[in-house]
Coordinates of C-alpha atoms in Angstrom, one line a residue:
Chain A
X2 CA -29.2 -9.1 -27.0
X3 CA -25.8 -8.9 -28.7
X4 CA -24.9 -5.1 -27.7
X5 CA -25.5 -6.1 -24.0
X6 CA -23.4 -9.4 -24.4
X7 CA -21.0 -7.0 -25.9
X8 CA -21.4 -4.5 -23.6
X9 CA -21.1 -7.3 -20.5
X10 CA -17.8 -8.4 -22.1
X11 CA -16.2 -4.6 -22.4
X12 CA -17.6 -3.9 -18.6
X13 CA -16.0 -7.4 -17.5
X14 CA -12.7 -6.6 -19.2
X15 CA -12.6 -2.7 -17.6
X16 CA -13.2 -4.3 -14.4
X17 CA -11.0 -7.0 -14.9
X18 CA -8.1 -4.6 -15.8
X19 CA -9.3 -2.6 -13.2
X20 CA -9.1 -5.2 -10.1
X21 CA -5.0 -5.9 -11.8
X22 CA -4.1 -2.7 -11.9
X23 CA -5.1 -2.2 -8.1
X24 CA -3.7 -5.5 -7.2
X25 CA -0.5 -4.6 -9.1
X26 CA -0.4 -1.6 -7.3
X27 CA -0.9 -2.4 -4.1
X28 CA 1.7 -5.4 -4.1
X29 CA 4.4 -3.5 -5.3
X30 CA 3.8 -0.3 -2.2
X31 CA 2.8 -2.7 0.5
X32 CA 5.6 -4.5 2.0
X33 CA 4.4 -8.2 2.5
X34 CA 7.6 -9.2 4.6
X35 CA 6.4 -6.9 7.2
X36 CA 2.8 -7.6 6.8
X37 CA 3.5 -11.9 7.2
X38 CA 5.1 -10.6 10.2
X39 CA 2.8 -8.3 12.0
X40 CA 0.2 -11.4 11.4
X41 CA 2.6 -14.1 12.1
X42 CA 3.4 -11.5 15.3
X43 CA 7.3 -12.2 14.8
X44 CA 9.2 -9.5 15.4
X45 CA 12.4 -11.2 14.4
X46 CA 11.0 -11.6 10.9
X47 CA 10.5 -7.9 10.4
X48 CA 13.9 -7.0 12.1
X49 CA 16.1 -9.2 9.7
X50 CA 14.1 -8.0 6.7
X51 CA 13.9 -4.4 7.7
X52 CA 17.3 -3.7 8.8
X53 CA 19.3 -6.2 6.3
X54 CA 20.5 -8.4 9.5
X55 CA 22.3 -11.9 8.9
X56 CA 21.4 -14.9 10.8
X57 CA 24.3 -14.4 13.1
X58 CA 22.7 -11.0 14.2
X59 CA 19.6 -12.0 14.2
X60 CA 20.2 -14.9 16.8
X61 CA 23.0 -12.3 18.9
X62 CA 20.0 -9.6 19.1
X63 CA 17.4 -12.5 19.8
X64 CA 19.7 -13.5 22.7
X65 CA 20.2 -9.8 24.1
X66 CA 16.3 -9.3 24.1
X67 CA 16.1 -12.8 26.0
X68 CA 18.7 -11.4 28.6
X69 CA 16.9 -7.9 28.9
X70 CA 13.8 -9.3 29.6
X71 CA 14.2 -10.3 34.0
X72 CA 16.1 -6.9 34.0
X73 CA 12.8 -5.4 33.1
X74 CA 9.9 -7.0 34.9
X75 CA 12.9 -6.6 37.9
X76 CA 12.0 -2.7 36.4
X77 CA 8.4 -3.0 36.3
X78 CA 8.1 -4.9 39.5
X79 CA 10.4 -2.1 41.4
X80 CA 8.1 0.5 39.5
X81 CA 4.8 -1.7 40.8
X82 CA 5.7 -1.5 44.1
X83 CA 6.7 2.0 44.1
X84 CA 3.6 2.8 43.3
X85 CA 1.8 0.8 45.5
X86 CA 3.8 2.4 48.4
X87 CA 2.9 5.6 47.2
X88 CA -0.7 5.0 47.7
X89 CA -0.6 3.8 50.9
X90 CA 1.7 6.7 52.1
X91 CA -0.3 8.2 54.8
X92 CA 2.4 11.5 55.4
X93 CA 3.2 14.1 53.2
X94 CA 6.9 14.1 54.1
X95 CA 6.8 10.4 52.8
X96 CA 4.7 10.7 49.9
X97 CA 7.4 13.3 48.7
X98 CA 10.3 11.1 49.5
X99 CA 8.2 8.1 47.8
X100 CA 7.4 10.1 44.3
X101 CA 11.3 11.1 44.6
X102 CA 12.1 7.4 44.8
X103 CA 9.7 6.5 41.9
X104 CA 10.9 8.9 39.5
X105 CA 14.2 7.7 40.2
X106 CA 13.0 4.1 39.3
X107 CA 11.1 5.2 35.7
X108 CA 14.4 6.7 34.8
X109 CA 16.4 3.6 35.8
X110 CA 14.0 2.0 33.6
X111 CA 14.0 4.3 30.7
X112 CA 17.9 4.3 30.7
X113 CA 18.1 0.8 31.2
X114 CA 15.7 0.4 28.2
X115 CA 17.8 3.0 26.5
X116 CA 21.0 1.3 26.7
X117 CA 19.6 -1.6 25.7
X118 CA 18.1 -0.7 22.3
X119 CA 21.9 1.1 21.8
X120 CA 23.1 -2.3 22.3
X121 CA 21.1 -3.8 20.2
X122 CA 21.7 -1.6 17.6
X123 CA 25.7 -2.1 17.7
X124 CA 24.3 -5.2 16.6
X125 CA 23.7 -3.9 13.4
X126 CA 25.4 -2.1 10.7
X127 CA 26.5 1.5 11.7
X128 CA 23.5 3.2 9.2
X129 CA 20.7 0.6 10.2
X130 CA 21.6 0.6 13.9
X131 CA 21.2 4.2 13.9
X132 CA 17.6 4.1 11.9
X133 CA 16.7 1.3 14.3
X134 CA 17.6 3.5 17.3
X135 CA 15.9 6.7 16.0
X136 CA 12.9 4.8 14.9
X137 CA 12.2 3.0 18.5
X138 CA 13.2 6.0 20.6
X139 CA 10.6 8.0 18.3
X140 CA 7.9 5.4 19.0
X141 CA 8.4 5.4 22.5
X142 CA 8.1 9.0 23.2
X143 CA 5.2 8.7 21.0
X144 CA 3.9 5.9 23.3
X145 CA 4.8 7.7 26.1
X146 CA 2.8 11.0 25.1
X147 CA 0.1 9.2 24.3
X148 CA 0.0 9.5 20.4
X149 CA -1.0 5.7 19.2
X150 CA -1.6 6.5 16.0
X151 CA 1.2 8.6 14.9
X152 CA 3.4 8.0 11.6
X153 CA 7.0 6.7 11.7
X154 CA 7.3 8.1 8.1
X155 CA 9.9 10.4 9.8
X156 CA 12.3 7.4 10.4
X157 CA 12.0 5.4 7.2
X158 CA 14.2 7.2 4.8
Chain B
X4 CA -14.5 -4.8 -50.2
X5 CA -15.4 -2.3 -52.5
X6 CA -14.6 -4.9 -55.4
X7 CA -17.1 -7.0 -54.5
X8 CA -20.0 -4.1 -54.0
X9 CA -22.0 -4.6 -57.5
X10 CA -22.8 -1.0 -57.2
X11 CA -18.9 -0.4 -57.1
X12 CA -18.4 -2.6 -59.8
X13 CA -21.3 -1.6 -62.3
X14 CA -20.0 2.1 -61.3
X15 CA -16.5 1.2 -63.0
X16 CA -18.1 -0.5 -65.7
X17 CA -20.3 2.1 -66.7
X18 CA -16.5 4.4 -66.8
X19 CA -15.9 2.3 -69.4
X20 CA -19.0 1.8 -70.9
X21 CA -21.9 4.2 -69.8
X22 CA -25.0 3.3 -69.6
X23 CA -27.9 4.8 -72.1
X24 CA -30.5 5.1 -69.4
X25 CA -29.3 8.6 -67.8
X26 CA -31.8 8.6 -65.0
X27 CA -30.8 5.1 -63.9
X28 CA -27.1 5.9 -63.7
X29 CA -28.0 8.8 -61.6
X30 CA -30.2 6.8 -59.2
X31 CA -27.4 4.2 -59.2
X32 CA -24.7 6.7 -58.3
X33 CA -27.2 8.6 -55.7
X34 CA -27.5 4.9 -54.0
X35 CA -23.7 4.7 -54.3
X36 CA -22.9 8.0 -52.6
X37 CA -25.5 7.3 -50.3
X38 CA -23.8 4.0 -49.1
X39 CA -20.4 5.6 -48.7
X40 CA -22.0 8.3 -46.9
X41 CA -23.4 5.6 -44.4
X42 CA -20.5 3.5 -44.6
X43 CA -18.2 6.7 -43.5
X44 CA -21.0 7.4 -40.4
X45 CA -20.8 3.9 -39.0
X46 CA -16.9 4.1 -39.7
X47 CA -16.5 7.4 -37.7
X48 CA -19.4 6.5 -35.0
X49 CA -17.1 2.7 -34.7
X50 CA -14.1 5.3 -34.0
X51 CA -15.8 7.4 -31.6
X52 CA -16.9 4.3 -29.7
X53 CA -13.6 2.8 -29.3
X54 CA -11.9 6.1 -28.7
X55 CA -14.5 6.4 -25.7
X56 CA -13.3 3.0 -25.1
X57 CA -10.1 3.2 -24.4
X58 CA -10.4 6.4 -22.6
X59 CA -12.6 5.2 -20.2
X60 CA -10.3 1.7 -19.9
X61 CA -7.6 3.8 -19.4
X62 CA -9.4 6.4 -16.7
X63 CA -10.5 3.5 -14.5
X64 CA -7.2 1.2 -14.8
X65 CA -5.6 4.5 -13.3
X66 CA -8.0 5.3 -10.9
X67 CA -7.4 1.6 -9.9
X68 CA -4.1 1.8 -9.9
X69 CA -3.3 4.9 -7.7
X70 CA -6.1 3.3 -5.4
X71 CA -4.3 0.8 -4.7
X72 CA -0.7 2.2 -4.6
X73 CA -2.5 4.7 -1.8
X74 CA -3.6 1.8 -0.2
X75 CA -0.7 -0.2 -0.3
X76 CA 1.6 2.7 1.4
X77 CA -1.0 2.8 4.2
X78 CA -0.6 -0.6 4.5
X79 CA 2.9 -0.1 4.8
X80 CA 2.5 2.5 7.2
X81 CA 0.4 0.4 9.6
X82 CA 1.9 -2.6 9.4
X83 CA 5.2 -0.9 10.6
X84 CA 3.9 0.8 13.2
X85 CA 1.8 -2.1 14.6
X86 CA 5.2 -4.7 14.1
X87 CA 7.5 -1.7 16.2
X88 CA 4.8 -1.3 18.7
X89 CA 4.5 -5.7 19.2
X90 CA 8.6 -5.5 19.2
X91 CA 8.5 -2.4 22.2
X92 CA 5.7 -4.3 23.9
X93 CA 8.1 -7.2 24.3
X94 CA 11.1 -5.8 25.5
X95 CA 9.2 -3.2 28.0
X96 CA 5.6 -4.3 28.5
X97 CA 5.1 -2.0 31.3
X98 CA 5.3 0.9 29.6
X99 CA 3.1 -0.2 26.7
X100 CA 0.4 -1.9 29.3
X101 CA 0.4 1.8 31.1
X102 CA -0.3 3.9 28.3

């Protein structure tokens, strides 16, 4: 009876230890900043902490999102409609002239969206504006090809 | 502790002043060695024990450990990815909703 108290108190202690060290170790590689963020879904959260941006550029970037936002459902809504022509196109001659028109709209898009992450990059300092800027452009031609689930290791330095 | 052992003790005695019953000492000295002898078994089996002990402590704090720190980075990893992809969803929900 005493060797398996004994034995129940070594086995507690291991696993004890055990469940600390894990804890322990998982805290300190995890970042919690970002993880409170991705539940909270606040972007702005993540942004500040990951890039090192004050108040001031917080709020200024906060604001250009806010101002980008009708120029890109005016975007999607041109790209919508393009579409929808393109369906409905009933002569080759116009279907060509229609798929002309709607690749010219995706890359009015993908530049406008373009020139707004650069601006809100200026935002930031000259080193995190850049990683910012590398790291979204990444993810969307990651999007863009399809590839969900790929790593933005690449981009965290 | 070996003060207090009355075979210890008649054992220093007898140094001094031996007893006249030969085949007693010798029994008495057998039952000494033999107690040392068991004492020095549980002594090194005690040792082995705890050096097992430890080991095994040791084997599955770090197996816990890098666990966890494996873990965590993953974490990391998703979390980032799933906070940039919430972020581009935002500013261009188009393209996100198309893919």
């Amino acid at each position: 009876m005493k060797k398996i108290v004994k034995w129940s108190l070594f086995l507690g202690l291991v696993a004890g230890l055990a469940v600390v060290a894990f804890g322990l170790s998982f805290a300190a590689h995890c970042d919690w900043t970002t993880h409170i963020a991705v539940k909270d879904k606040n972007v702005y959260v993540w942004m500040q902490h990951e890039f090192k941006l004050s108040d001031v550029q917080i709020a200024k970037i906060k604001s250009l999102d806010q101002a980008y936002m009708p120029i890109c459902d005016r975007h999607c809504e041109d790209i919508r409609q393009g579409e929808a022509l393109l369906k409905k196109a009933s002569s080759a001659q116009e279907k060509v002239s229609l798929e002309g028109k709607l690749v010219e709209l995706k890359d009015a898009c993908q530049n406008g969206l373009q020139e707004h992450l650069r601006n809100v990059a200026n935002q930031m300092p000259k080193e995190e504006g850049a990683r910012y800027y590398a790291m979204m452009i990444e993810n969307l031609e990651c999007m863009s090809n399809g590839a969900m689930h790929h790593s933005i290791k690449t981009v965290q330095q | 502790m070996h003060d207090n052992d009355p075979v210890e003790k008649a054992l220093k005695l007898w140094q001094v002043n031996p007893p006249i019953d030969p085949n007693l000492a010798y029994k008495v000295r057998q039952l000494a060695e033999k107690r040392r002898e068991n004492l020095m078994t549980f002594f090194l089996w005690k040792k082995e024990w705890s050096t097992a002990a430890i080991c095994l402590t040791a084997l599955v704090v770090s197996v816990a450990g890098l666990t966890g720190s494996i873990i965590g980075k993953h974490q990391k990893v998703a979390d980032r990815q799933a906070i940039v992809s919430l972020y581009l969803a935002r500013i261009d929900p188009l393209r996100i909703t198309n893919l």
